[in-house]
Coordinates of C-alpha atoms and ligand atoms in Angstrom, one line a residue:
M1 CA -3.9 4.1 38.1
R2 CA -3.6 2.2 34.8
G3 CA -6.3 2.7 32.3
A4 CA -9.8 3.8 33.2
G5 CA -10.2 5.8 30.0
Q6 CA -7.1 8.1 30.3
R7 CA -6.0 9.0 26.8
L8 CA -2.5 8.1 25.6
R9 CA -0.4 11.3 25.7
L10 CA 3.2 12.2 26.6
D11 CA 2.3 12.9 30.2
T12 CA 0.1 9.9 30.7
L13 CA 2.7 7.7 29.0
D14 CA 5.2 8.8 31.6
R15 CA 2.9 7.7 34.3
V16 CA 2.2 4.2 33.0
A17 CA 5.7 3.5 31.8
G18 CA 7.8 1.5 34.2
P19 CA 9.5 -1.8 34.8
G20 CA 7.3 -4.8 34.1
R21 CA 5.0 -3.1 31.7
G22 CA 3.9 -5.5 28.9
W23 CA 4.9 -3.2 26.0
H24 CA 7.8 -1.2 24.6
G25 CA 7.7 2.5 24.9
P26 CA 9.0 4.9 22.3
Q27 CA 12.6 4.1 21.7
V28 CA 13.4 7.8 21.5
D29 CA 12.3 10.8 23.5
P30 CA 9.5 12.2 21.4
R31 CA 9.9 15.6 23.1
A32 CA 13.4 15.9 21.8
L33 CA 12.7 14.9 18.2
R34 CA 12.8 17.6 15.5
V35 CA 11.1 17.1 12.1
G36 CA 13.4 15.9 9.3
V37 CA 10.8 13.8 7.3
V38 CA 7.5 14.8 5.7
H39 CA 5.2 11.9 5.0
L40 CA 2.3 12.2 2.6
G41 CA -0.5 9.7 3.5
L42 CA -0.5 9.1 7.2
G43 CA -2.5 5.9 7.1
A44 CA -2.1 2.7 9.0
F45 CA 0.5 1.4 6.7
H46 CA 2.9 4.2 7.3
R47 CA 2.4 4.1 11.0
A48 CA 3.2 0.4 11.1
H49 CA 6.1 0.5 8.7
Q50 CA 8.2 3.6 7.9
A51 CA 7.4 5.3 11.2
V52 CA 8.6 2.3 13.1
F53 CA 11.8 1.9 11.0
T54 CA 12.5 5.7 11.4
E55 CA 12.1 5.5 15.2
L56 CA 14.3 2.5 15.5
A57 CA 17.0 4.1 13.3
A58 CA 16.9 7.3 15.4
A59 CA 17.2 5.2 18.5
A60 CA 20.2 3.2 17.1
T61 CA 22.1 6.3 16.3
G62 CA 21.0 8.6 19.0
R63 CA 20.0 11.3 16.5
D64 CA 17.1 13.6 17.3
D65 CA 16.6 15.2 13.9
W66 CA 14.4 12.5 12.2
G67 CA 10.9 13.2 13.6
I68 CA 8.1 12.9 11.1
A69 CA 5.5 15.5 10.0
G70 CA 2.7 13.3 8.8
V71 CA 0.1 14.5 6.3
T72 CA -3.4 13.0 6.2
Q73 CA -4.8 13.6 2.8
R74 CA -8.6 13.6 2.7
S75 CA -10.0 12.7 6.0
A76 CA -9.2 14.5 9.2
A77 CA -9.9 11.4 11.3
V78 CA -6.2 10.5 11.8
R79 CA -5.5 14.0 13.0
E80 CA -8.4 13.8 15.4
Q81 CA -6.9 10.5 16.7
L82 CA -3.3 11.6 17.0
V83 CA -3.2 15.3 17.8
P84 CA -4.8 14.9 21.3
Q85 CA -2.3 12.1 21.8
D86 CA 0.8 14.2 21.0
G87 CA 1.3 12.1 17.9
L88 CA 1.7 8.9 20.0
Y89 CA 0.0 5.7 18.9
S90 CA 0.5 2.0 19.4
V91 CA 1.4 -0.8 17.0
L92 CA -0.2 -4.0 18.0
E93 CA 1.8 -6.9 16.5
R94 CA -0.2 -10.1 16.2
G95 CA 2.0 -13.1 15.9
A96 CA 2.0 -16.8 16.8
D97 CA 3.1 -16.0 20.4
G98 CA 0.2 -13.6 21.2
P99 CA 0.0 -9.9 20.8
A100 CA 3.0 -7.5 21.4
L101 CA 2.6 -3.8 21.8
R102 CA 4.9 -0.9 20.9
V103 CA 4.2 2.8 21.4
V104 CA 5.7 4.8 18.6
G105 CA 6.8 8.4 19.1
S106 CA 8.4 9.3 15.8
V107 CA 5.3 11.2 14.4
R108 CA 5.8 14.7 15.8
E109 CA 3.3 16.7 13.7
V110 CA 0.0 15.9 12.0
L111 CA -1.1 18.1 9.2
H112 CA -4.4 17.8 7.3
G113 CA -3.7 18.2 3.6
G114 CA -7.3 18.7 2.7
G115 CA -7.9 21.4 5.4
D116 CA -4.5 23.2 5.3
P117 CA -2.6 22.5 2.1
A118 CA -0.5 25.6 2.5
A119 CA 1.0 24.1 5.7
V120 CA 2.0 21.0 3.7
V121 CA 3.7 23.1 1.0
D122 CA 5.5 25.0 3.7
R123 CA 6.8 21.9 5.4
I124 CA 8.2 20.4 2.2
A125 CA 9.9 23.7 1.6
D126 CA 11.6 23.6 5.0
P127 CA 15.4 23.0 4.6
A128 CA 15.4 21.0 7.8
V129 CA 13.4 18.4 5.9
R130 CA 15.6 16.2 3.8
V131 CA 13.3 13.3 3.0
V132 CA 9.7 13.2 1.9
T133 CA 8.1 9.7 2.0
V134 CA 4.8 8.9 0.3
T135 CA 2.1 6.3 0.8
V136 CA -1.0 7.4 -0.9
T137 CA -2.1 4.0 -2.4
E138 CA -2.1 3.2 -6.1
K139 CA -5.0 5.5 -6.9
G140 CA -3.5 8.5 -5.1
Y141 CA -1.0 8.9 -8.0
R142 CA -3.9 9.8 -10.3
R143 CA -2.4 8.1 -13.4
D144 CA -4.1 7.7 -16.7
G145 CA -4.2 4.6 -18.9
R146 CA -0.7 5.2 -20.2
G147 CA 0.6 5.5 -16.6
G148 CA 1.2 9.2 -17.0
L149 CA -0.5 12.0 -15.0
D150 CA -4.2 12.0 -15.6
R151 CA -4.8 15.4 -17.0
S152 CA -8.6 14.7 -17.2
D153 CA -8.8 14.3 -13.4
P154 CA -10.6 17.4 -12.1
E155 CA -8.4 17.5 -8.9
V156 CA -5.2 17.5 -11.0
V157 CA -6.7 20.2 -13.3
A158 CA -7.6 22.3 -10.2
D159 CA -4.1 21.8 -8.7
L160 CA -2.5 22.9 -12.0
T161 CA -4.5 26.2 -11.9
G162 CA -2.7 27.2 -8.7
R163 CA -5.2 26.6 -5.9
P164 CA -3.6 25.3 -2.7
P165 CA -2.8 21.8 -3.8
R166 CA -4.9 18.8 -2.8
T167 CA -3.3 16.0 -4.8
A168 CA -0.1 14.3 -3.7
V169 CA 1.7 15.2 -6.8
G170 CA 0.4 18.8 -6.6
Q171 CA 1.6 19.1 -3.0
L172 CA 5.0 17.8 -3.9
V173 CA 5.5 20.1 -6.9
R174 CA 4.2 23.2 -5.0
G175 CA 6.4 22.2 -2.0
L176 CA 9.4 21.7 -4.2
Q177 CA 8.7 25.1 -5.9
A178 CA 8.6 26.8 -2.6
R179 CA 11.7 25.0 -1.5
R180 CA 13.6 26.2 -4.5
S181 CA 12.7 29.7 -3.7
R182 CA 13.9 29.2 -0.1
G183 CA 17.4 28.3 -1.0
G184 CA 16.9 25.1 -2.8
A185 CA 18.3 22.6 -0.4
P186 CA 18.5 19.1 -1.9
V187 CA 15.8 16.6 -0.9
T188 CA 14.8 13.0 -1.5
V189 CA 11.2 11.9 -2.4
L190 CA 10.7 8.3 -1.6
S191 CA 7.5 6.6 -2.8
C192 CA 6.6 3.6 -0.6
D193 CA 3.5 2.4 -2.5
N194 CA 3.0 -1.0 -4.3
L195 CA 3.9 0.2 -7.8
S196 CA 6.6 -1.2 -9.9
G197 CA 9.4 1.3 -10.2
N198 CA 7.6 3.5 -7.7
G199 CA 10.3 6.1 -7.6
R200 CA 10.6 6.4 -11.4
V201 CA 6.8 6.6 -11.6
L202 CA 6.6 9.5 -9.1
R203 CA 9.5 11.3 -10.7
G204 CA 7.7 11.1 -14.1
L205 CA 4.5 12.4 -12.6
V206 CA 6.2 15.3 -10.9
H207 CA 7.9 16.3 -14.1
E208 CA 4.7 16.0 -16.1
F209 CA 3.0 18.3 -13.6
V210 CA 5.8 20.8 -13.9
A211 CA 5.7 20.7 -17.7
A212 CA 1.9 21.4 -17.5
L213 CA 2.4 24.6 -15.5
P214 CA 2.2 28.0 -17.1
A215 CA 5.7 28.8 -18.5
A216 CA 6.4 31.5 -16.0
Q217 CA 5.8 29.2 -13.0
G218 CA 7.6 26.1 -14.5
A219 CA 10.6 28.0 -15.7
G220 CA 13.8 26.5 -14.3
L221 CA 11.9 24.3 -11.9
A222 CA 12.3 21.1 -13.9
D223 CA 16.1 21.7 -14.1
W224 CA 16.3 22.4 -10.4
I225 CA 14.4 19.2 -9.6
T226 CA 16.6 17.2 -11.9
G227 CA 19.7 18.5 -10.1
A228 CA 18.5 18.6 -6.5
V229 CA 15.8 16.0 -6.0
R230 CA 16.2 12.2 -6.0
F231 CA 13.4 9.7 -6.4
P232 CA 14.7 6.3 -5.3
S233 CA 12.4 3.3 -5.6
C234 CA 11.8 0.9 -2.8
M235 CA 9.9 -2.2 -1.9
V236 CA 7.9 -2.1 1.3
D237 CA 6.3 -5.1 3.0
R238 CA 4.2 -5.5 6.1
I239 CA 0.6 -6.7 6.3
V240 CA -1.5 -4.0 8.0
P241 CA -5.2 -4.9 8.1
A242 CA -7.8 -2.2 9.1
T243 CA -7.9 -1.8 12.8
R244 CA -11.0 -3.4 14.5
D245 CA -12.7 -2.6 17.8
E246 CA -11.1 -5.8 19.2
D247 CA -7.7 -4.6 18.3
R248 CA -8.3 -1.3 20.1
A249 CA -9.7 -3.1 23.1
D250 CA -6.6 -5.4 23.3
A251 CA -4.2 -2.5 22.8
N252 CA -5.9 -0.4 25.5
R253 CA -5.9 -3.3 27.9
L254 CA -2.2 -3.9 27.3
L255 CA -1.3 -0.3 27.5
G256 CA -3.5 0.7 30.4
L257 CA -4.5 3.9 28.5
E258 CA -7.0 4.7 25.8
D259 CA -5.4 4.9 22.3
R260 CA -7.6 5.9 19.4
G261 CA -4.8 5.6 16.9
V262 CA -3.9 1.9 17.3
V263 CA -2.7 0.1 14.2
V264 CA -2.5 -3.7 13.9
T265 CA 0.1 -5.7 12.0
E266 CA 2.2 -8.8 11.8
P267 CA 5.6 -9.3 13.3
F268 CA 7.3 -9.3 9.9
R269 CA 8.5 -6.1 8.3
Q270 CA 10.7 -5.6 5.3
W271 CA 12.1 -2.5 3.4
V272 CA 14.4 -2.7 0.4
I273 CA 15.5 0.8 -0.7
E274 CA 17.4 2.0 -3.7
D275 CA 20.5 3.8 -2.4
D276 CA 20.1 7.1 -4.3
F277 CA 19.5 10.0 -1.9
A278 CA 20.0 13.7 -2.5
A279 CA 21.1 14.5 1.0
D280 CA 21.1 13.0 4.5
R281 CA 18.7 10.3 5.4
P282 CA 17.7 8.2 8.5
T283 CA 20.0 5.2 8.9
W284 CA 17.1 2.8 8.3
E285 CA 19.6 0.0 7.8
R286 CA 20.1 0.1 11.6
A287 CA 16.4 -0.8 11.8
G288 CA 16.7 -3.7 9.4
A289 CA 16.2 -2.1 6.0
L290 CA 18.3 -3.2 3.1
F291 CA 19.9 -0.7 0.8
T292 CA 20.7 -1.8 -2.7
T293 CA 21.5 -0.4 -6.2
D294 CA 19.0 -2.9 -7.7
V295 CA 15.6 -2.7 -6.1
A296 CA 13.7 -3.8 -9.2
G297 CA 14.3 -7.5 -8.6
W298 CA 13.0 -7.3 -5.0
E299 CA 10.0 -5.3 -6.1
A300 CA 9.0 -7.8 -8.8
V301 CA 9.4 -10.7 -6.4
K302 CA 7.1 -9.0 -3.8
L303 CA 4.5 -7.6 -6.1
R304 CA 4.1 -10.7 -8.3
T305 CA 4.4 -13.3 -5.5
L306 CA 2.9 -11.8 -2.4
N307 CA 0.5 -9.2 -3.7
A308 CA -0.7 -11.2 -6.7
T309 CA -1.5 -14.2 -4.5
H310 CA -3.1 -11.9 -2.0
S311 CA -5.5 -10.7 -4.7
L312 CA -6.2 -14.2 -5.9
L313 CA -7.1 -15.3 -2.4
A314 CA -9.1 -12.1 -1.8
Y315 CA -11.4 -12.5 -4.9
L316 CA -11.8 -16.3 -4.7
G317 CA -12.1 -16.2 -0.9
A318 CA -14.6 -13.4 -0.8
L319 CA -16.8 -15.0 -3.5
S320 CA -16.6 -18.3 -1.6
G321 CA -17.8 -16.7 1.6
Y322 CA -14.5 -16.5 3.5
D323 CA -14.1 -13.3 5.5
T324 CA -10.4 -13.4 6.0
I325 CA -7.3 -14.2 4.0
A326 CA -6.3 -16.8 6.6
A327 CA -9.7 -18.5 6.3
A328 CA -9.5 -18.5 2.5
L329 CA -6.1 -20.2 2.7
S330 CA -7.4 -22.9 5.0
D331 CA -9.5 -24.1 2.0
D332 CA -7.3 -26.7 0.3
R333 CA -8.5 -25.8 -3.2
L334 CA -7.7 -22.1 -2.7
A335 CA -4.3 -23.0 -1.1
A336 CA -3.5 -25.1 -4.1
A337 CA -4.4 -22.3 -6.5
A338 CA -2.2 -19.9 -4.5
E339 CA 0.7 -22.3 -4.6
A340 CA 0.3 -23.0 -8.3
L341 CA 0.1 -19.2 -9.1
M342 CA 3.4 -18.6 -7.4
V343 CA 5.3 -21.7 -8.6
E344 CA 4.0 -22.2 -12.1
D345 CA 3.1 -18.7 -13.4
V346 CA 5.1 -16.2 -11.4
T347 CA 8.4 -17.9 -10.7
P348 CA 9.4 -18.3 -14.4
T349 CA 9.0 -14.5 -14.8
L350 CA 11.3 -13.5 -11.9
R351 CA 15.0 -12.5 -11.8
V352 CA 15.9 -13.5 -8.3
P353 CA 17.9 -11.0 -6.4
D354 CA 21.2 -12.2 -4.9
G355 CA 20.7 -13.7 -1.5
L356 CA 17.0 -14.5 -1.8
D357 CA 15.8 -18.1 -1.5
L358 CA 12.6 -18.0 -3.6
A359 CA 11.2 -21.3 -2.3
G360 CA 11.7 -20.1 1.3
Y361 CA 10.2 -16.7 0.4
R362 CA 7.0 -18.4 -1.0
R363 CA 6.7 -20.5 2.1
Q364 CA 7.1 -17.5 4.3
V365 CA 4.4 -15.6 2.4
L366 CA 1.9 -18.4 2.8
A367 CA 2.8 -18.7 6.5
R368 CA 2.2 -14.9 6.9
F369 CA -1.2 -15.2 5.1
A370 CA -2.1 -18.1 7.3
N371 CA -1.7 -16.0 10.5
P372 CA -5.1 -16.5 12.1
A373 CA -4.7 -13.6 14.6
L374 CA -4.4 -10.9 11.9
R375 CA -8.0 -11.2 10.6
H376 CA -7.1 -9.4 7.3
R377 CA -10.4 -9.2 5.5
T378 CA -10.7 -10.5 1.9
V379 CA -12.9 -7.5 0.9
Q380 CA -10.1 -5.1 2.1
V381 CA -7.6 -6.7 -0.2
A382 CA -10.2 -6.9 -2.9
M383 CA -10.6 -3.1 -3.1
D384 CA -9.2 -1.0 -5.9
G385 CA -8.7 -4.0 -8.2
S386 CA -8.5 -1.7 -11.3
Q387 CA -5.4 -0.2 -9.8
K388 CA -3.9 -3.4 -8.4
L389 CA -4.3 -5.9 -11.2
P390 CA -1.9 -4.3 -13.7
V391 CA 0.9 -4.1 -11.2
R392 CA 0.4 -7.5 -9.5
L393 CA -0.9 -9.8 -12.2
L394 CA -0.8 -8.4 -15.7
G395 CA 3.0 -8.2 -15.9
T396 CA 3.1 -11.9 -15.2
V397 CA 0.3 -12.5 -17.7
R398 CA 2.1 -10.6 -20.4
D399 CA 5.5 -12.2 -19.7
R400 CA 4.1 -15.7 -19.9
L401 CA 2.0 -14.9 -23.0
S402 CA 5.2 -13.7 -24.8
A403 CA 6.9 -16.9 -23.8
G404 CA 4.0 -18.7 -25.6
V405 CA 2.2 -19.9 -22.4
V406 CA -1.2 -18.8 -21.1
P407 CA -0.7 -18.6 -17.3
R408 CA -3.7 -20.4 -16.0
H409 CA -3.5 -19.4 -12.4
A410 CA -2.8 -15.7 -13.0
T411 CA -5.7 -15.8 -15.5
L412 CA -7.8 -17.4 -12.8
A413 CA -7.1 -14.4 -10.5
V414 CA -8.3 -12.1 -13.3
A415 CA -11.4 -14.2 -13.8
A416 CA -12.1 -14.2 -10.1
W417 CA -11.9 -10.4 -10.1
M418 CA -14.3 -10.2 -13.1
V419 CA -16.8 -12.5 -11.3
Y420 CA -16.4 -10.5 -8.1
V421 CA -17.2 -7.2 -10.0
A422 CA -20.1 -8.7 -11.9
R423 CA -21.7 -10.8 -9.2
G424 CA -21.8 -8.5 -6.2
W425 CA -22.6 -11.2 -3.6
D426 CA -20.9 -14.2 -2.1
V427 CA -22.1 -17.8 -1.9
R428 CA -23.8 -17.0 1.4
G429 CA -25.8 -14.3 -0.2
R430 CA -23.9 -11.4 1.4
E431 CA -23.1 -8.3 -0.6
L432 CA -19.6 -7.8 -1.8
P433 CA -18.6 -4.1 -1.9
L434 CA -17.1 -2.8 -5.1
D435 CA -14.7 -0.2 -3.7
D436 CA -12.8 1.1 -6.7
P437 CA -12.1 4.5 -8.4
L438 CA -13.5 3.0 -11.6
A439 CA -16.5 1.4 -9.9
D440 CA -19.2 3.0 -12.0
R441 CA -17.5 2.1 -15.3
L442 CA -16.8 -1.4 -14.1
R443 CA -20.4 -1.9 -13.0
A444 CA -21.7 -0.6 -16.3
A445 CA -19.3 -2.9 -18.2
A446 CA -20.2 -5.9 -16.1
S447 CA -23.9 -5.4 -16.3
A448 CA -23.7 -6.2 -20.1
D449 CA -25.3 -9.6 -19.6
A450 CA -24.9 -13.0 -18.1
D451 CA -23.0 -14.4 -21.0
P452 CA -19.4 -15.1 -19.9
S453 CA -17.7 -14.2 -23.2
R454 CA -19.6 -10.9 -23.4
L455 CA -18.7 -10.1 -19.8
V456 CA -15.0 -10.9 -20.4
D457 CA -15.0 -8.9 -23.6
S458 CA -16.6 -5.9 -22.0
L459 CA -14.3 -5.8 -19.0
L460 CA -11.3 -6.5 -21.1
R461 CA -12.1 -3.3 -23.0
V462 CA -11.4 -1.2 -19.9
S463 CA -8.1 -0.1 -21.4
E464 CA -6.7 1.6 -18.3
I465 CA -6.5 -1.9 -16.8
F466 CA -5.9 -4.2 -19.8
G467 CA -4.2 -1.9 -22.3
P468 CA -4.7 -2.3 -26.0
D469 CA -2.9 -5.7 -26.2
L470 CA -4.6 -8.1 -23.8
P471 CA -8.1 -8.0 -25.3
E472 CA -6.6 -8.9 -28.6
H473 CA -4.9 -12.1 -27.3
G474 CA -7.2 -14.9 -28.3
G475 CA -5.5 -17.5 -26.2
F476 CA -5.7 -15.4 -23.0
R477 CA -9.3 -14.4 -23.7
A478 CA -10.4 -18.0 -24.3
V479 CA -8.9 -19.3 -21.0
L480 CA -10.3 -16.3 -19.1
T481 CA -13.8 -16.9 -20.5
E482 CA -13.6 -20.6 -19.7
Q483 CA -12.6 -19.8 -16.1
V484 CA -15.3 -17.1 -15.7
M485 CA -17.8 -19.6 -16.8
R486 CA -16.6 -22.4 -14.5
L487 CA -16.3 -20.1 -11.6
R488 CA -19.9 -18.8 -12.0
T489 CA -21.3 -22.3 -12.5
D490 CA -19.5 -23.5 -9.4
L491 CA -20.6 -20.6 -7.3
N492 CA -24.2 -20.9 -8.4
G493 CA -24.3 -24.6 -8.0
S494 CA -22.8 -27.3 -5.8
S495 CA -19.5 -26.4 -4.2
S496 CA -17.8 -29.6 -5.1
H497 CA -16.5 -28.7 -8.5
H498 CA -14.2 -25.8 -7.9
P499 CA -12.2 -25.2 -11.0
Y500 CA -9.2 -24.0 -9.0
Ligands
CS2_1 C1 -2.5 -6.1 0.1 C2 -1.3 -5.3 0.5 O1 -4.4 -4.7 0.4 C3 -3.7 -5.3 -0.4 O2 -3.9 -5.2 -1.6 O3 -2.1 -7.0 -0.9 O4 -1.7 -4.2 1.2 C4 -0.3 -6.1 1.3 O5 -0.9 -6.5 2.6 C5 1.0 -5.4 1.5 O6 1.5 -5.0 0.3 C6 1.9 -6.2 2.3 O7 3.2 -5.6 2.3

C-alpha cells in the first residue's frame, strides 16, 4: 500500500518505486555508494543543491565512490530526520508546471558535529574522502570586522585550546591535521556559501587558525596545507525557502511515504566552480555545473544582482506587510526599485563573464523571484543582514561612490535594512524578527532615538558592517538619511507616497 504513514527508507522506497510513479527515484543505488565527500552544514541548501549535482554526476559516470557524509553543525534535527530514513529525502521542485519530486540518495552518512566532533575530524582525515564541501552560512565563518578569523569569538577561542572542535574552521583544521598524520592524501575544500572569493576567504581563515595554534601543534601544518589542500571558489545558486507543513504534505502525497526531511526549491539550479582541485572530484559538469578559471565575475554578478535585489525586496517587502518575495515583487513600486537597483547601480560595477547575457540574467532573476509557488518568506531573506549587506550591497555602494555617484537604489536597500532593524513591526502591526548574530548591538544602536540622522549615524558606526570609510562619506550619509526619513514617514502615514 502507498503511504499510510510509512516512513521513507531504503526498503520502503523499493516497495513504492515502480512504473508510473509521479517522481524520480535516486539516480544511483544508495546501498552501493561509498563516501568520498564530507559536507559541513547539512542544511536545506546543500540537500537541494550540491547533493543533487553529486548524485547526478555519479549517475552520469556510473561511479559509486562519491557518496556524501553530511555534518549537521548545531542542531541534531536533521540527523533525526535523515538517519531513520537511511539518509534519503525528497526535493520538491515548485515550478510553473506544478510540483515535481525527486528522491535523493547521495547522502550516505549523517554526523552531528555538536554531539560527536571527533567523528567529523575522523571523516575529514579519511583518505577515501577527496572533497570537503562547506555551507555554514555567512556567520558560520566567524569573521571579525577585517574579514579575518574572529579571535574574540569564544567558540573560536575554545577550539584553539584543543577541545573537540565545534566551529567549521576548527573542524576543518583538526581534520586536516589528522589527515596529515594519516598519510597526508591531498584534498580539496570547497566553500559553497554566498561570500565573495569564498575559497580564498576560507583558506585565509584556515591559515589564521593554524597560525594561532601552539607552535608544537602548528609546526609544518601550514606548509602541508599549502602543498596538499586546494580551496577553489565557487558560485552557487538555487532558491531554497524553509520547508513548510504544506510542502511536507505535498511531498508525502506524491511519494506515498512519510518523509520528514523534505526540502523545497525552484527548478533552476546553477553552480560555477573554479577548476582548482587537489585530487579527484565528482564530474559535476555532467550534472550541469560549469568549471572555469575565472569564477570571480560570476560570483559578483550573482551576489550583486540576485542577492542584493533579494535583500532589497526582503526589507521593503517585510516592512510593507508582504509575507513573500513574490508578493513583494507584485507591488509595482517595489518591482521598479528592484529593476532600478540592478540596472542603474549594480550593472555599471560588473565585469560580465564571457557567455553571459546580463539583461537576460536580470529578467531570469526577476522571473524566479516572481514564482508564486515557492512562498519564500521575506523575513527569511531578511535574517543575518549584518553578514549579508557587506557582501551583496556595500561593494556596489563603494564602487559607485568611487566613480563619484551615490547609488540611490543600493542606498535605499541599506536604508530599508536600517528601518527594519529600528522599527520592529510592519505596516500591519505585525512584529518583524531581528534574527542576526549582532542583534543586541543593532538593537542598542537603533534605539538611539527617532531622529533619522542619529539613527543612521549610530548604525553606520557598526564598523563590522560599514567599515571605517562609509560613515565618513557625506554624500552617502545624506542620501541614506533622506531615504530613512522618507521610508519612515511613508510607513507611518498614507501608503501613497512610497519613495521607491
Ligand atoms: C537569499 C539566498 O536568504 C537569502 O539571503 O538571498 O539564500 C538566495 O536564495 C540564494 O543565494 C539563491 O541562490
